Coordinates of C-alpha atoms in Angstrom, one line a residue:
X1 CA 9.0 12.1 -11.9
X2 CA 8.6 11.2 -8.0
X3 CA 7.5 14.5 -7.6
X4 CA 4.6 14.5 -10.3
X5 CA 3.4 11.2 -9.5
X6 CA 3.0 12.3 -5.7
X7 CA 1.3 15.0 -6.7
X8 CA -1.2 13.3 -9.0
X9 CA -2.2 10.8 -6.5
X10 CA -2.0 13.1 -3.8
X11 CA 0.0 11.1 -1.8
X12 CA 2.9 9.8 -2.6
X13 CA 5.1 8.3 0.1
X14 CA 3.5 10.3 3.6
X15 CA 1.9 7.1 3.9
X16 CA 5.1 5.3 3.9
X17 CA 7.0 7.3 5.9
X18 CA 4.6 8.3 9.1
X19 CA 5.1 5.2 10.5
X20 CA 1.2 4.5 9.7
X21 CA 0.6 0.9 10.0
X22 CA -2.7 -1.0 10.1
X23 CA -3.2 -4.4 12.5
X24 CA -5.7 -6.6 11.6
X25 CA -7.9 -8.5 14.5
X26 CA -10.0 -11.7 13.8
X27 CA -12.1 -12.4 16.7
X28 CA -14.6 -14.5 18.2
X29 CA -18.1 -12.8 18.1
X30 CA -18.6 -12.8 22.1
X31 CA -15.5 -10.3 22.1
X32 CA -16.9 -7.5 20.0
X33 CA -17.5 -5.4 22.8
X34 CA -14.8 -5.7 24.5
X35 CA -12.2 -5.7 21.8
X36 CA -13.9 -2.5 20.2
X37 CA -13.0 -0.6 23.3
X38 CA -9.6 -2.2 23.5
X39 CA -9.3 -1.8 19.8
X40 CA -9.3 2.2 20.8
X41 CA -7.0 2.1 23.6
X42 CA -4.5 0.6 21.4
X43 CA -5.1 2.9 18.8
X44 CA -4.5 5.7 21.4
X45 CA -1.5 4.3 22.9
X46 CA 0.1 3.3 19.5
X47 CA -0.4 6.9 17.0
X48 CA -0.1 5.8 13.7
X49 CA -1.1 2.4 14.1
X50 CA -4.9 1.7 12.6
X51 CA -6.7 -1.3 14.4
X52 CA -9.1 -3.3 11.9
X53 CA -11.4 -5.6 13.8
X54 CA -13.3 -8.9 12.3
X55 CA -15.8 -10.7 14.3
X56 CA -17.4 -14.4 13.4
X57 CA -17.5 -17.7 14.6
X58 CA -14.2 -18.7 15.4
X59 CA -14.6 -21.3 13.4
X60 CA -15.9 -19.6 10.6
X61 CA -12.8 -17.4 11.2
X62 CA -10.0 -20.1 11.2
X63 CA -11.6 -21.2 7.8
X64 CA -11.4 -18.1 6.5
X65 CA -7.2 -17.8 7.7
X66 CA -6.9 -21.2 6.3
X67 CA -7.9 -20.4 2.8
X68 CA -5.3 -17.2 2.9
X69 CA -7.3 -14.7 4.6
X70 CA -4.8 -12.2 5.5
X71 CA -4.5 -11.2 9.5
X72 CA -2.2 -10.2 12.2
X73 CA -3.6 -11.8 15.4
X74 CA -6.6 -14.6 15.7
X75 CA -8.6 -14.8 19.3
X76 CA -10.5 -17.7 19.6
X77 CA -13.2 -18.7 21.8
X78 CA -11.6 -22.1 22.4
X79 CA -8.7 -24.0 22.5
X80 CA -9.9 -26.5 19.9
X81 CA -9.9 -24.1 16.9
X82 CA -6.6 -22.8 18.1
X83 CA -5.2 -25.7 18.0
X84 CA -6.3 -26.2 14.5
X85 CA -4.7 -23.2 13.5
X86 CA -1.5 -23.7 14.8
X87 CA -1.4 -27.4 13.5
X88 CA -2.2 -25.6 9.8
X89 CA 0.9 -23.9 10.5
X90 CA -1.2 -20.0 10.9
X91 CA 0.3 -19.1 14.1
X92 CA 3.7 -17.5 15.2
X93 CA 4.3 -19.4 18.5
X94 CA 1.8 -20.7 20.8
X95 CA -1.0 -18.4 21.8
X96 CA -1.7 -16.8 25.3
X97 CA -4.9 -17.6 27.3
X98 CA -6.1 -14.2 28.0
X99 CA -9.5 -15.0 29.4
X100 CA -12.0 -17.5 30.3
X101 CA -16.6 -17.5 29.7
X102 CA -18.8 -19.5 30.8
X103 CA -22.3 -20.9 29.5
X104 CA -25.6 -19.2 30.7
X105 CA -29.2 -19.7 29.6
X106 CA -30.7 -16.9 27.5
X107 CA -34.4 -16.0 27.6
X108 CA -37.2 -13.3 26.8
X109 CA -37.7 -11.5 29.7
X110 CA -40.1 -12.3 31.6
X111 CA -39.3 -16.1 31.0
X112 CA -42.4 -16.8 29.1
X113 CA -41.4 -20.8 29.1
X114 CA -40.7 -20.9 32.4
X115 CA -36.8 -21.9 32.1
X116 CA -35.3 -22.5 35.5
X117 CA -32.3 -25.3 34.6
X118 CA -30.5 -27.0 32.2
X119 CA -32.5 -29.8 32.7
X120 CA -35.4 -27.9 31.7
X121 CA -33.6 -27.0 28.3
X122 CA -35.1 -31.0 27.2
X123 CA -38.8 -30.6 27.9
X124 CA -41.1 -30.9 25.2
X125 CA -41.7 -27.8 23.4
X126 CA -39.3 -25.4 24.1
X127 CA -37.6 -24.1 21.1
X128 CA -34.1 -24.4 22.4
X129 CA -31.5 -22.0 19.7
X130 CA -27.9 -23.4 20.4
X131 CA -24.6 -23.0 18.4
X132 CA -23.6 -25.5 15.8
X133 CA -21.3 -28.1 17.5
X134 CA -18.5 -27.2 15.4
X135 CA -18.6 -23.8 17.1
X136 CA -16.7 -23.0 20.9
X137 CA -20.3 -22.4 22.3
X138 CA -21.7 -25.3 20.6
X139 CA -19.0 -27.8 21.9
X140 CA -18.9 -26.3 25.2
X141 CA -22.8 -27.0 25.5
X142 CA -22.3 -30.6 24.1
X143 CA -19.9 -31.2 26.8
X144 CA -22.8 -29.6 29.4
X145 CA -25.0 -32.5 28.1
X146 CA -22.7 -35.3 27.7
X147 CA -21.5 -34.7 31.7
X148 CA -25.1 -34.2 32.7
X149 CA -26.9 -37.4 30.0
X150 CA -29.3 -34.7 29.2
X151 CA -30.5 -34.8 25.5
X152 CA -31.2 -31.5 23.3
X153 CA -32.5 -31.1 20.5
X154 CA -32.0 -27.2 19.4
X155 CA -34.3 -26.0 16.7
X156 CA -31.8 -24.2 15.0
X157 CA -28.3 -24.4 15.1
X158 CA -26.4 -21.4 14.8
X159 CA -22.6 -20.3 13.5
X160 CA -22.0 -17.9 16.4
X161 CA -23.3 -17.0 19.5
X162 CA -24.4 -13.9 18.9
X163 CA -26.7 -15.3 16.4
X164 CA -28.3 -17.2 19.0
X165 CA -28.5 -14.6 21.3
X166 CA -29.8 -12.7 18.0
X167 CA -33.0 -15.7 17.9
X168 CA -33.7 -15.1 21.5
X169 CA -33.9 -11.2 21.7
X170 CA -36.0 -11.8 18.5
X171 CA -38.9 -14.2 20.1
X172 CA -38.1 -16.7 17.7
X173 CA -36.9 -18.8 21.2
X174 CA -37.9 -19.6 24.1
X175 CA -34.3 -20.1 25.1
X176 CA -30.8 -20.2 24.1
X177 CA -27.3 -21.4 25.2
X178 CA -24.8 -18.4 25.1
X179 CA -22.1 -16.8 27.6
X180 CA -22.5 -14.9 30.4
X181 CA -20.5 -12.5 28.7
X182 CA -23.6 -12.2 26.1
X183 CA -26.1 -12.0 28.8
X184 CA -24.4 -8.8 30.3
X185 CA -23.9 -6.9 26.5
X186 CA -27.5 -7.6 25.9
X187 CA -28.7 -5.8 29.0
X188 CA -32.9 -5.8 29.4
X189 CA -33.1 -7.7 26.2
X190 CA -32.8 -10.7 27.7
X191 CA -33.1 -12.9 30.8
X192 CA -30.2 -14.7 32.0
X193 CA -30.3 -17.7 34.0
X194 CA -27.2 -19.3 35.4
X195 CA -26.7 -23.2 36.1
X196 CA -24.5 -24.7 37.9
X197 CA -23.4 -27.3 35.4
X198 CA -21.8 -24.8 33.0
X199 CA -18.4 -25.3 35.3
X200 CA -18.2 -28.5 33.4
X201 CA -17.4 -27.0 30.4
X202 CA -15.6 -23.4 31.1
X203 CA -14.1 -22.1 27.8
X204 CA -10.3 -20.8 27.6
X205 CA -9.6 -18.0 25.1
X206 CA -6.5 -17.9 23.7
X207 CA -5.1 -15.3 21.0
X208 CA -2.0 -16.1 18.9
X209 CA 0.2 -13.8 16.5
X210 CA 0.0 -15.2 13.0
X211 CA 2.5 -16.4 11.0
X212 CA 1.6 -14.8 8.1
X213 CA 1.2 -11.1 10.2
X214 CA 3.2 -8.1 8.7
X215 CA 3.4 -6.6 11.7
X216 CA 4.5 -8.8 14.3
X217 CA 5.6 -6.1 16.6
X218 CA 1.9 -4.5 16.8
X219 CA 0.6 -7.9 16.8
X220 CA 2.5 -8.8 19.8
X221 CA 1.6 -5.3 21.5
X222 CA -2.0 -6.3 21.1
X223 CA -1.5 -9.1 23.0
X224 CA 0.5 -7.6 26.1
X225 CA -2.4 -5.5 26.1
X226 CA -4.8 -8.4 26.4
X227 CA -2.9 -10.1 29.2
X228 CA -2.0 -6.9 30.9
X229 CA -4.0 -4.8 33.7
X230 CA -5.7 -2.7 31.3
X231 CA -7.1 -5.2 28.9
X232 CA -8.0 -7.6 32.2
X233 CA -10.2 -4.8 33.7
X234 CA -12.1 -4.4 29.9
X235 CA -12.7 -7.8 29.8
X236 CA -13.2 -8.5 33.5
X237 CA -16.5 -5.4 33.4
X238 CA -17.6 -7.7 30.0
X239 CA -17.9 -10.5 32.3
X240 CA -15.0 -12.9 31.2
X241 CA -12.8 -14.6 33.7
X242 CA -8.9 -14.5 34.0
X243 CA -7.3 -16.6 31.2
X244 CA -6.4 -20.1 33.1
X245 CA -2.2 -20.4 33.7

């Protein structure tokens, strides 16, 4: 009976018994580059073992894990939403800082609103695209302004950074507030301009092993790889800093 069922689904247990596995990644937006190529290192390090990425917000994504999304390993862009994840009882032990970004100002090129500081962010009509303050880039930008008693007012608030990068590349900005690490993927598209006042509010980015993760061994793997020499030097040429101690 084995025998006829495998051969009417064309399968039957090879699956089961080649060791195949499949690891499932959510992580924040402003590491799709990155954890795509470190996504196929893995893969070709670990034979058998498929890699299955996600990208969002991270807060979108710790919403989605709350209401029973299945996953293996959650990398946040802060250490806010990983907290909230381990206090809903998601994670497997606490999480490893891996890396650290840091805000930047995104324009057009060729700065058609003349941005030059953070301070100029406030001026009178410029369309300012920021994330929603829910979101690590969001928070990290209300921390800029609250350190700095400079008032925005964004004319869209966004779930992700990328979707503010997204509004600036699109001319629907004149500016917005995303990572260096955004900057540097987006190449010519855009026009990034550094400020000083971003050390204020330097993002961690921590990953965790999740509770609910079937494979816990791959899980953890993922994670040496992140923290080791290899995954340093992937992030490192995306522009992240060293995870903090």
């Amino acid at each position: 009976m084995t025998a006829m069922l495998a051969a009417c689904t064309g399968k039957g247990d090879a699956d089961a018994g080649s060791g195949s596995s499949t690891l499932t990644v959510f992580a924040a937006a402003s590491l799709k580059s990155s954890f795509t190529e470190l996504a196929e290192r893995f893969e070709a390090e670990n034979p058998g073992t498929t890699v299955t990425l996600s990208f969002a917000g991270s807060a979108d994504l710790a919403t989605q894990l709350s209401q029973g999304a299945p996953a293996d390993v959650f990398a946040s862009a802060d250490s806010g939403t990983m907290a909230k994840v381990q206090e809903a009882g998601l994670a497997d032990g606490g999480p490893r800082n891996f890396a650290t970004n840091t805000l930047a100002i995104a324009v057009p090129p060729g700065n058609p609103a003349g941005i030059r500081s953070f301070a100029d962010l406030a001026k009178a009509g410029i369309k300012l695209v920021a994330c929603a303050p829910q979101v690590p880039c969001g928070a990290a930008a209300a921390r800029v302004a609250d350190s700095t008693g400079t008032v925005l007012s964004p004319v869209s608030e966004e779930n992700s950074v990328t979707d503010v990068l997204g509004k600036v590349i699109s001319g629907e900005a004149d500016a917005g507030l995303v990572y260096v690490t955004d900057v540097r993927s987006a190449g010519a598209r855009v026009k990034g301009i550094p400020f000083p006042e971003a050390a204020a509010a330097v993002n961690p980015y921590p990953a965790a092993v999740l509770a609910g993760s079937r494979n816990k061994t791959a899980a953890g793997r993922f994670l040496d790889l992140l923290a080791g020499p290899e995954g340093q030097e992937v992030l490192a040429a995306a522009g992240f800093g060293p995870g903090p101690a």
